[in-house]
PDB file of C-alpha atoms in Angstrom:
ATOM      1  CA  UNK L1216     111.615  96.321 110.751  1.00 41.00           C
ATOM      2  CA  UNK L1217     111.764  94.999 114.218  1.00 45.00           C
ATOM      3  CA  UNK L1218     110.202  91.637 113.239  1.00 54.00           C
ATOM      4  CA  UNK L1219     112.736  91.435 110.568  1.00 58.00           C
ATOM      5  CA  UNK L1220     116.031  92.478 111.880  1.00 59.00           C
ATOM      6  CA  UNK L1221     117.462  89.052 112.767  1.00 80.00           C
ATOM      7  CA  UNK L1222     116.657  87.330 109.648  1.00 92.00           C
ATOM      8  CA  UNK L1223     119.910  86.150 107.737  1.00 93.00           C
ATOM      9  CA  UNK L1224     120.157  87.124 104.027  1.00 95.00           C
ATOM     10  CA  UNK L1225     122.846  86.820 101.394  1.00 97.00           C
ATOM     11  CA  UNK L1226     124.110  88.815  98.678  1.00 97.00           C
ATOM     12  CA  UNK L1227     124.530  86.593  94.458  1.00 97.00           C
ATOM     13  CA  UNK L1228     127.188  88.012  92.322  1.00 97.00           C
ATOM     14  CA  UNK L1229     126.072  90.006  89.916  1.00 95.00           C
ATOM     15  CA  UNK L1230     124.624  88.590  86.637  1.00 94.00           C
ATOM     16  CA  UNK L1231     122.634  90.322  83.240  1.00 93.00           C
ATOM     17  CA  UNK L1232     119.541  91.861  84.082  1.00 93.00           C
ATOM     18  CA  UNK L1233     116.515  90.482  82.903  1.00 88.00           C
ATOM     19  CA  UNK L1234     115.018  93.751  82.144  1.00 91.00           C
ATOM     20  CA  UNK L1235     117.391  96.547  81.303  1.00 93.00           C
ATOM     21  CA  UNK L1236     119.886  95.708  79.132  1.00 89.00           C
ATOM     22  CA  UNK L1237     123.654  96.344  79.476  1.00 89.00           C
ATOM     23  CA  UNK L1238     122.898  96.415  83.135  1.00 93.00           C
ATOM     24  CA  UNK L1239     124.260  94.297  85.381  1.00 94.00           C
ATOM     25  CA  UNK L1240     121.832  92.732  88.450  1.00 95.00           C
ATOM     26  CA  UNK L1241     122.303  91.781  92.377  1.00 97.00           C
ATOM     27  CA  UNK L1242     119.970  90.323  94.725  1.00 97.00           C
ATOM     28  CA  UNK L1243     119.490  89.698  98.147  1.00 97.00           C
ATOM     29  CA  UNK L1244     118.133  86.728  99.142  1.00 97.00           C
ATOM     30  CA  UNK L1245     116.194  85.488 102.428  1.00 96.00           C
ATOM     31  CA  UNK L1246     118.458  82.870 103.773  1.00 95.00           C
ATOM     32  CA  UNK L1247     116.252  79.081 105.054  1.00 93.00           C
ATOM     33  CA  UNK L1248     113.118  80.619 103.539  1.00 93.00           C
ATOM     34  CA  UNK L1249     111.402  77.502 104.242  1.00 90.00           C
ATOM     35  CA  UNK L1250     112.476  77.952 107.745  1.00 90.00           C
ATOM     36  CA  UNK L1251     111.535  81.503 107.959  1.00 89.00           C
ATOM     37  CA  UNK L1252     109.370  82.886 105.048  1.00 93.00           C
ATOM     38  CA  UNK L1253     105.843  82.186 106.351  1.00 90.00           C
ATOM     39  CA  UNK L1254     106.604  84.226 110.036  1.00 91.00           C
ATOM     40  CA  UNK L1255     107.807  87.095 108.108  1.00 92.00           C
ATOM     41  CA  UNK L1256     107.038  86.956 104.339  1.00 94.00           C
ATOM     42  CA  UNK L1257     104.318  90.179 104.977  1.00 93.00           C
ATOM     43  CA  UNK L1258     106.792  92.170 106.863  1.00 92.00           C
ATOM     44  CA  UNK L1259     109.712  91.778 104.048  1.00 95.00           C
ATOM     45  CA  UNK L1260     107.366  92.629 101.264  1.00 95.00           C
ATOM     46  CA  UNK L1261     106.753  95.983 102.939  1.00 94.00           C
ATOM     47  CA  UNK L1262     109.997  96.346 102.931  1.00 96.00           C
ATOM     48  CA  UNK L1263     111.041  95.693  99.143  1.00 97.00           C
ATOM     49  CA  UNK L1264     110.912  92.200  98.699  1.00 97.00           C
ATOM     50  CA  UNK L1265     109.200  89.613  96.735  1.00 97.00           C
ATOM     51  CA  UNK L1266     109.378  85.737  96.038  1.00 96.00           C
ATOM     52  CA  UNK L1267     110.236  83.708  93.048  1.00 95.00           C
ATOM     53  CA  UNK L1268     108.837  80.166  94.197  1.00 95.00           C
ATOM     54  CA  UNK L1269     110.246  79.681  97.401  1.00 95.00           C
ATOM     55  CA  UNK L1270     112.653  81.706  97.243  1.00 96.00           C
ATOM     56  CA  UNK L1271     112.294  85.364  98.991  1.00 97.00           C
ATOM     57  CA  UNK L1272     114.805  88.342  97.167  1.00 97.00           C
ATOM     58  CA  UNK L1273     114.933  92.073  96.717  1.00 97.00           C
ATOM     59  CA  UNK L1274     116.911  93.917  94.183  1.00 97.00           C
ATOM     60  CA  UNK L1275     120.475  95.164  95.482  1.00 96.00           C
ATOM     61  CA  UNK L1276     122.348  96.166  92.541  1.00 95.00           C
ATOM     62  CA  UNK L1277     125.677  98.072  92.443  1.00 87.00           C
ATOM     63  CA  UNK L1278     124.588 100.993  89.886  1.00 90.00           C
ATOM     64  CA  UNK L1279     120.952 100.970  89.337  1.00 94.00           C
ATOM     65  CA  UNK L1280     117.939 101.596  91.606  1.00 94.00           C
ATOM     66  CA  UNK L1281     115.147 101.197  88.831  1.00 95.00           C
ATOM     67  CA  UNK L1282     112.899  98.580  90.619  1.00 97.00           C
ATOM     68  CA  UNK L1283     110.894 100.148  92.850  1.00 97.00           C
ATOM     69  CA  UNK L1284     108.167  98.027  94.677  1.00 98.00           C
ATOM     70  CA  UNK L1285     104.565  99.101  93.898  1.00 98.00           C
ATOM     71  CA  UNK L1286     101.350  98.391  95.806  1.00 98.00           C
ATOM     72  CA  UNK L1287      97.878  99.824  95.695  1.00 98.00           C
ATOM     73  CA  UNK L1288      95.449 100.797  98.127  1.00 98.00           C
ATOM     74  CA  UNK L1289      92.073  98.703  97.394  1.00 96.00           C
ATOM     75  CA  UNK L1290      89.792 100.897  98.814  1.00 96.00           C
ATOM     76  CA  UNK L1291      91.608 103.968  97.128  1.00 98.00           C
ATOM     77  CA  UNK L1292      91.534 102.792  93.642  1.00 98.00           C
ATOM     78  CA  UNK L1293      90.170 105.020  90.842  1.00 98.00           C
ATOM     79  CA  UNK L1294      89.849 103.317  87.475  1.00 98.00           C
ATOM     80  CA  UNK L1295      90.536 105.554  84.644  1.00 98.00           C
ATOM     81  CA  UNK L1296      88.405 105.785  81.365  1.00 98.00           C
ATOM     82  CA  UNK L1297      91.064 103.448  79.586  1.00 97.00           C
ATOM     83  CA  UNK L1298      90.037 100.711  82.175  1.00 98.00           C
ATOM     84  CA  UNK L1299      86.289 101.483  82.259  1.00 98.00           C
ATOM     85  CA  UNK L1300      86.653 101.114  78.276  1.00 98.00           C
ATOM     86  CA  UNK L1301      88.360  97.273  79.047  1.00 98.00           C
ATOM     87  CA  UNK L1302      86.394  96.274  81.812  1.00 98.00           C
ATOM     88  CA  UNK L1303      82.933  97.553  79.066  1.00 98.00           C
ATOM     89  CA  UNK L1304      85.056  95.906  76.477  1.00 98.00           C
ATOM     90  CA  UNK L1305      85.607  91.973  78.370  1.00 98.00           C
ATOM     91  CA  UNK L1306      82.207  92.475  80.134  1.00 98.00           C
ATOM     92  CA  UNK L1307      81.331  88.597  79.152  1.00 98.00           C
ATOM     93  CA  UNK L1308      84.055  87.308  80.936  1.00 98.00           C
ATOM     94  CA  UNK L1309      83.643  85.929  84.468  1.00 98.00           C
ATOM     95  CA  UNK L1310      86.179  85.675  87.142  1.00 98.00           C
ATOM     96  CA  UNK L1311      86.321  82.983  89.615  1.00 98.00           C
ATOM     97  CA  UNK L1312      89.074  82.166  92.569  1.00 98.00           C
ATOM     98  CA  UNK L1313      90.560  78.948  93.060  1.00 98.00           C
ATOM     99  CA  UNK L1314      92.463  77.633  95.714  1.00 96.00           C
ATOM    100  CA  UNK L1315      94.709  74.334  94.286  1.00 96.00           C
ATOM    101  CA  UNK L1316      96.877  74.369  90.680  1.00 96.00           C
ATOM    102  CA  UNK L1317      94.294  73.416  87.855  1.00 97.00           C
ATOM    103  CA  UNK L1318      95.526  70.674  85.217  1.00 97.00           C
ATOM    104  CA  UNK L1319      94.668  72.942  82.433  1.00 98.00           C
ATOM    105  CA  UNK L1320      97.310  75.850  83.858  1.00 98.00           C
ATOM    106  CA  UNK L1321     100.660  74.094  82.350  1.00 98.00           C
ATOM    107  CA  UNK L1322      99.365  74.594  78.884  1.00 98.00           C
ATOM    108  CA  UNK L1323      98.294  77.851  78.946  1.00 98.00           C
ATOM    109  CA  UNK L1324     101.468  78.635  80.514  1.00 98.00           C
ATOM    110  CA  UNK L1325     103.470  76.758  77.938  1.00 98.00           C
ATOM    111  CA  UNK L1326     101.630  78.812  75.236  1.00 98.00           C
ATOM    112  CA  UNK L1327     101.937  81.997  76.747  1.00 97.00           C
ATOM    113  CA  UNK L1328     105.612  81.481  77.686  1.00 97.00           C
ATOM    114  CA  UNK L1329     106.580  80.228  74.051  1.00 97.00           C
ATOM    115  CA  UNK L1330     104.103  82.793  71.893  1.00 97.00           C
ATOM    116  CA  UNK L1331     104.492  86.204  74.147  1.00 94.00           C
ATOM    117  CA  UNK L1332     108.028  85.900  76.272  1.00 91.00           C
ATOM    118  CA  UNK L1333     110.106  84.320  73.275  1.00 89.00           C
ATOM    119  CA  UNK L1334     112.926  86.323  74.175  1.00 85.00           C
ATOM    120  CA  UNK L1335     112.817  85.756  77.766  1.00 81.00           C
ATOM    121  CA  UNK L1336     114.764  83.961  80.080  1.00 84.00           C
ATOM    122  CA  UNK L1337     111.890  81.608  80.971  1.00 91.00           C
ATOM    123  CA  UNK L1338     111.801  80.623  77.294  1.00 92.00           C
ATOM    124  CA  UNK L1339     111.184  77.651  76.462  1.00 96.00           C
ATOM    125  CA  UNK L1340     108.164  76.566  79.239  1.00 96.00           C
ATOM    126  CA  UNK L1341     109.124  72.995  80.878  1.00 97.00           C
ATOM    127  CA  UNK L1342     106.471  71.415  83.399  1.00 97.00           C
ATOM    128  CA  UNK L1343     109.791  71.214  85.894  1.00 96.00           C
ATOM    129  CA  UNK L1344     109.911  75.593  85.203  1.00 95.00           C
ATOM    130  CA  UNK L1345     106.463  75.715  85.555  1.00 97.00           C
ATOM    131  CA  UNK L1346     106.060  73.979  89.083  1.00 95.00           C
ATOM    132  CA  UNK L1347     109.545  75.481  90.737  1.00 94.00           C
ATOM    133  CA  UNK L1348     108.224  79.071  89.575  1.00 95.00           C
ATOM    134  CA  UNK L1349     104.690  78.896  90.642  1.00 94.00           C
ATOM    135  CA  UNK L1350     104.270  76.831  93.559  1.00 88.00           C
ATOM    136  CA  UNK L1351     105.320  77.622  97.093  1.00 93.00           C
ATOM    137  CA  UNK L1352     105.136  75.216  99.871  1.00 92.00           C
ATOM    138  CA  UNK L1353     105.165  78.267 102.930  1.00 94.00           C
ATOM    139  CA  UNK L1354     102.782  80.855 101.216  1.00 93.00           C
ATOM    140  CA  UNK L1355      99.098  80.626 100.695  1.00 95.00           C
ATOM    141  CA  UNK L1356      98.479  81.122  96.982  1.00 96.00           C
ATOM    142  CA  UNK L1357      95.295  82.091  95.349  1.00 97.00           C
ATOM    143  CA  UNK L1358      94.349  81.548  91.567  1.00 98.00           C
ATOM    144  CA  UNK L1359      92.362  84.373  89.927  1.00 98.00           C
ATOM    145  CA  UNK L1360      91.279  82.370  86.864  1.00 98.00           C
ATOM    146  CA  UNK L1361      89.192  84.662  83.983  1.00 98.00           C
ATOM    147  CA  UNK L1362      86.795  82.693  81.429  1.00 98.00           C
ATOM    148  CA  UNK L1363      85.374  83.228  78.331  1.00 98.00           C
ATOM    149  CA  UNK L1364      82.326  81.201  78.733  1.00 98.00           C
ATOM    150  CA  UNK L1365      83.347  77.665  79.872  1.00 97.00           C
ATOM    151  CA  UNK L1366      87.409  78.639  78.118  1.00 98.00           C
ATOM    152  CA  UNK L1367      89.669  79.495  80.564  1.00 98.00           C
ATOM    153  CA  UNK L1368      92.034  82.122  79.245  1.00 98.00           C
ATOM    154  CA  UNK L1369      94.022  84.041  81.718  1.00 98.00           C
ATOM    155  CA  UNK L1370      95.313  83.258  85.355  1.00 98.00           C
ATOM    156  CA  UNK L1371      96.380  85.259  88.219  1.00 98.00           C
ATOM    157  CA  UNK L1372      98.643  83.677  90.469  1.00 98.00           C
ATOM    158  CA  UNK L1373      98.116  85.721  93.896  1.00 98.00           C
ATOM    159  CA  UNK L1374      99.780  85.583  96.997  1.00 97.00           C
ATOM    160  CA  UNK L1375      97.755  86.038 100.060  1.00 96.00           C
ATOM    161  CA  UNK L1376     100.141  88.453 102.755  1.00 90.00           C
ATOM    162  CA  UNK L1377      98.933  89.670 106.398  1.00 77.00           C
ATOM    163  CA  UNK L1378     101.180  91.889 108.064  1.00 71.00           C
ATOM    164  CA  UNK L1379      99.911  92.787 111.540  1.00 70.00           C
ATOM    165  CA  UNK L1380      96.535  94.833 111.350  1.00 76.00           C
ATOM    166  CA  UNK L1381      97.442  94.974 107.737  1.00 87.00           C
ATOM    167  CA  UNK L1382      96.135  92.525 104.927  1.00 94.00           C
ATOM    168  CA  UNK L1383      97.212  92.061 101.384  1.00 96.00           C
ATOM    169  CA  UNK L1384      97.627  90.140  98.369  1.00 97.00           C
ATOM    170  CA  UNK L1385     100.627  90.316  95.868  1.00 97.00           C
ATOM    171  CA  UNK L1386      99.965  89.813  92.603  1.00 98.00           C
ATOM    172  CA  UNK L1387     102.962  87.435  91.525  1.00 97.00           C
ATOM    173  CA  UNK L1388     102.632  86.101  87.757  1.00 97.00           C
ATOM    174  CA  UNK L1389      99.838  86.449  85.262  1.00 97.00           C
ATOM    175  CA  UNK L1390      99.645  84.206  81.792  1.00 98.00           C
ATOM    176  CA  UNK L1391      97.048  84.419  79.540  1.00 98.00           C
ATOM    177  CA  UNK L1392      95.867  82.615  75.745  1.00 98.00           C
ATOM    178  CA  UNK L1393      97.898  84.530  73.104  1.00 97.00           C
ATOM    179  CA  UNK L1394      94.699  84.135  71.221  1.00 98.00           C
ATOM    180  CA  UNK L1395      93.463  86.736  73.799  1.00 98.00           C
ATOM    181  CA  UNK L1396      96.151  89.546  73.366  1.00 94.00           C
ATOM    182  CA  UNK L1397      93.272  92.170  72.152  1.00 97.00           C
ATOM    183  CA  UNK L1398      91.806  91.843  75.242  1.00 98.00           C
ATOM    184  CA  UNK L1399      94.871  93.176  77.484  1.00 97.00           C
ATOM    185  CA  UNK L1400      94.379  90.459  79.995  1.00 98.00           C
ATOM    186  CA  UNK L1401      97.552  91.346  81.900  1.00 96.00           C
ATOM    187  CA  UNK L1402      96.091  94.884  82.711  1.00 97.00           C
ATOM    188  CA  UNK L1403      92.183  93.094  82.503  1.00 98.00           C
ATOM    189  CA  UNK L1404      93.868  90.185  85.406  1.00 98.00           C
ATOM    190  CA  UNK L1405      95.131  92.988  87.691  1.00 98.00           C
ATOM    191  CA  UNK L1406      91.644  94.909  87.664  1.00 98.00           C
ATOM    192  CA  UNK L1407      89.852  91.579  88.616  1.00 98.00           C
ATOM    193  CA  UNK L1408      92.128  91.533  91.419  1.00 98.00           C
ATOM    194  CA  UNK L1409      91.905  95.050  92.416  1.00 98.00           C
ATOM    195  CA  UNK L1410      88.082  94.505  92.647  1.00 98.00           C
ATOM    196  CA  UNK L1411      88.918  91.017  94.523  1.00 97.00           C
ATOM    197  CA  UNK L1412      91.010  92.837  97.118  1.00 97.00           C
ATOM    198  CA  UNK L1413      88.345  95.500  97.827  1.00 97.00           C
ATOM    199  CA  UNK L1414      85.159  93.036  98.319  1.00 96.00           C
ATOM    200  CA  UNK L1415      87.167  91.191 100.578  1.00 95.00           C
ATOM    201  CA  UNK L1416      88.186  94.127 102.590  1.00 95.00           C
ATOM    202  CA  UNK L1417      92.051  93.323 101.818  1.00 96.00           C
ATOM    203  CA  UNK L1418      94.183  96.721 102.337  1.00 96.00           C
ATOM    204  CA  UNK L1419      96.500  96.384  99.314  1.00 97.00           C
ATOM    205  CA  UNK L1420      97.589  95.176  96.384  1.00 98.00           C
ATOM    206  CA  UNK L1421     101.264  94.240  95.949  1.00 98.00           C
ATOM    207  CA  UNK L1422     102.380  94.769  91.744  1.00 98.00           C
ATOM    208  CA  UNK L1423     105.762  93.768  91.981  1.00 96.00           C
ATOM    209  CA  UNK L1424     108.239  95.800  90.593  1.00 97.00           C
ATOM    210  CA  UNK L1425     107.713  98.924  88.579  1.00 97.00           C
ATOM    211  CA  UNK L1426     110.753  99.970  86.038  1.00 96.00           C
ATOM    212  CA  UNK L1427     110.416 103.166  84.705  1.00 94.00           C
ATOM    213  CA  UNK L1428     112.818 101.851  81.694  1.00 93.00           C
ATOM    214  CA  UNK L1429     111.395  98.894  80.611  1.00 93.00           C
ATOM    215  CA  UNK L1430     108.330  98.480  78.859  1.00 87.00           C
ATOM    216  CA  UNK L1431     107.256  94.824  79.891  1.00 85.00           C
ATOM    217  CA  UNK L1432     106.781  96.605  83.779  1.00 88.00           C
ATOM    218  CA  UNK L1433     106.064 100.320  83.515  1.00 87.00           C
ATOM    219  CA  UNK L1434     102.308  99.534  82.612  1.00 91.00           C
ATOM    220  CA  UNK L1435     102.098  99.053  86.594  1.00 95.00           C
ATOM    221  CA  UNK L1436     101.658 102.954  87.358  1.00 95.00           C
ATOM    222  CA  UNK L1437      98.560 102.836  85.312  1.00 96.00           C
ATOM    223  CA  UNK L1438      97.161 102.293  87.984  1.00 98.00           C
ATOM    224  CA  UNK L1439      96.250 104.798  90.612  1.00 98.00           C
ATOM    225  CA  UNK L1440      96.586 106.155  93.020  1.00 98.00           C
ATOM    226  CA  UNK L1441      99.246 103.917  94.006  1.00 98.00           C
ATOM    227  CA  UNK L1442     102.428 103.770  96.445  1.00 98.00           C
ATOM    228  CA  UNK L1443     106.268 103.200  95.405  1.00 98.00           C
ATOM    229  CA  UNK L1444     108.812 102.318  97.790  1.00 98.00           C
ATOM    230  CA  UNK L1445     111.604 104.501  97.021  1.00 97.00           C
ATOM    231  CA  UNK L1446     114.616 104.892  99.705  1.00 94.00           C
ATOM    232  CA  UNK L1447     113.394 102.770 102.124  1.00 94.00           C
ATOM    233  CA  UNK L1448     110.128 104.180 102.264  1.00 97.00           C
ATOM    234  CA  UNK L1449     106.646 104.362 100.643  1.00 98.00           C
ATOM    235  CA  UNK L1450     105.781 107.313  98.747  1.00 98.00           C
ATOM    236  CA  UNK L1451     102.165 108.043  97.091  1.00 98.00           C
ATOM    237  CA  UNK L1452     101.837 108.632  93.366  1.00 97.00           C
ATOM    238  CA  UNK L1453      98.550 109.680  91.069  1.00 91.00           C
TER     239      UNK L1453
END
């Protein structure tokens, strides 16, 4: 926490929560993250905390503790029958990895937002949404696009992380075609990324948060083994 220690932060008032409702939300936020976000952005996600564009946050709220940060160990990984069946099932898909924010990813966020997240706050997708959300001027983003054929139909928007001896990525959004939802590409995405994070020798995989009470993020501790950070420390789960 050392490298961390003098970085300011502030505290929001409290507001709905996005995912459990009648609860109410707090978060604090990483003060000039354009100033300091790129030094230290690896150390504060091992410590909780995540970014929403540019800005860097971590769940503080007065009577809940439900978000707990979960990351995976790449070289740990076990896929279970249910993902050998998926990865069997979208074996004609390829995966490729860009580097720079493809033309054709505002539509297929626009349908994703407005078919699948309806009755979300990011409803309805804007181009002006779209760019604030995704893109991050400090952070090193990588794009782990999936085809079907020459269609592209999912993307993984990936934050690259290195923390000391320690590497990682953080997988921070994932949209996908509607047209698609029989192929679980949200569960399909985070495999390809798994496997991405192993062959390139990159310790873990950052899932965001995992919510044991809501349904849109409890998916994440499908995944196993994996780690949770629960009272200021990381604890292992199968």
């Amino acid at each position: 926490m050392s490298q961390t220690s003098e970085l300011k932060v502030g505290l929001t008032a409290t507001f709905p929560c996005s995912y459990l409702a009648e609860k109410e939300e707090q978060l604090i936020m990483l003060l000039d993250p354009e100033e300091n976000a790129k030094q230290h952005y690896s150390a504060l996600m091992a410590i909780g905390f995540r970014r929403s564009g540019e800005q860097v946050y971590r769940p503080h709220c007065p009577a809940c503790n439900q978000c707990e940060s979960l990351r995976i160990a790449s070289q740990e990984f076990k896929l279970s029958k249910s993902q050998k069946r998926l990865l069997n099932k979208n074996k004609h898909f390829t995966t490729r990895i860009a580097r720079t924010i493809s033309v054709d990813y505002y539509p297929l966020y626009e349908r994703y937002i407005n078919q699948v997240h309806r009755d979300g706050v990011m409803y309805p997708a804007t181009k002006t949404q779209f760019d604030s959300f995704v893109a991050c001027t400090w952070g090193e983003i990588l794009f782990v696009e999936v085809y079907d054929q020459d269609k592209l139909i999912s993307v993984g928007v990936t934050d690259a992380l290195n923390y000391g001896a320690t590497s990682a990525w953080s997988a921070f959004y994932c949209f996908y075609d509607p047209d698609y939802a029989h192929a679980s590409l949200g569960k399909y995405t985070v495999l390809q990324q798994l496997a991405l994070t192993k062959q390139h020798s990159i310790d873990f995989l950052y899932l965001g948060y995992y919510i044991q009470n809501c349904q849109k993020m409890n998916y994440k501790n499908q995944f196993n083994p994996h780690q949770r950070f629960i009272n200021q420390q990381w604890k292992d789960f199968d």
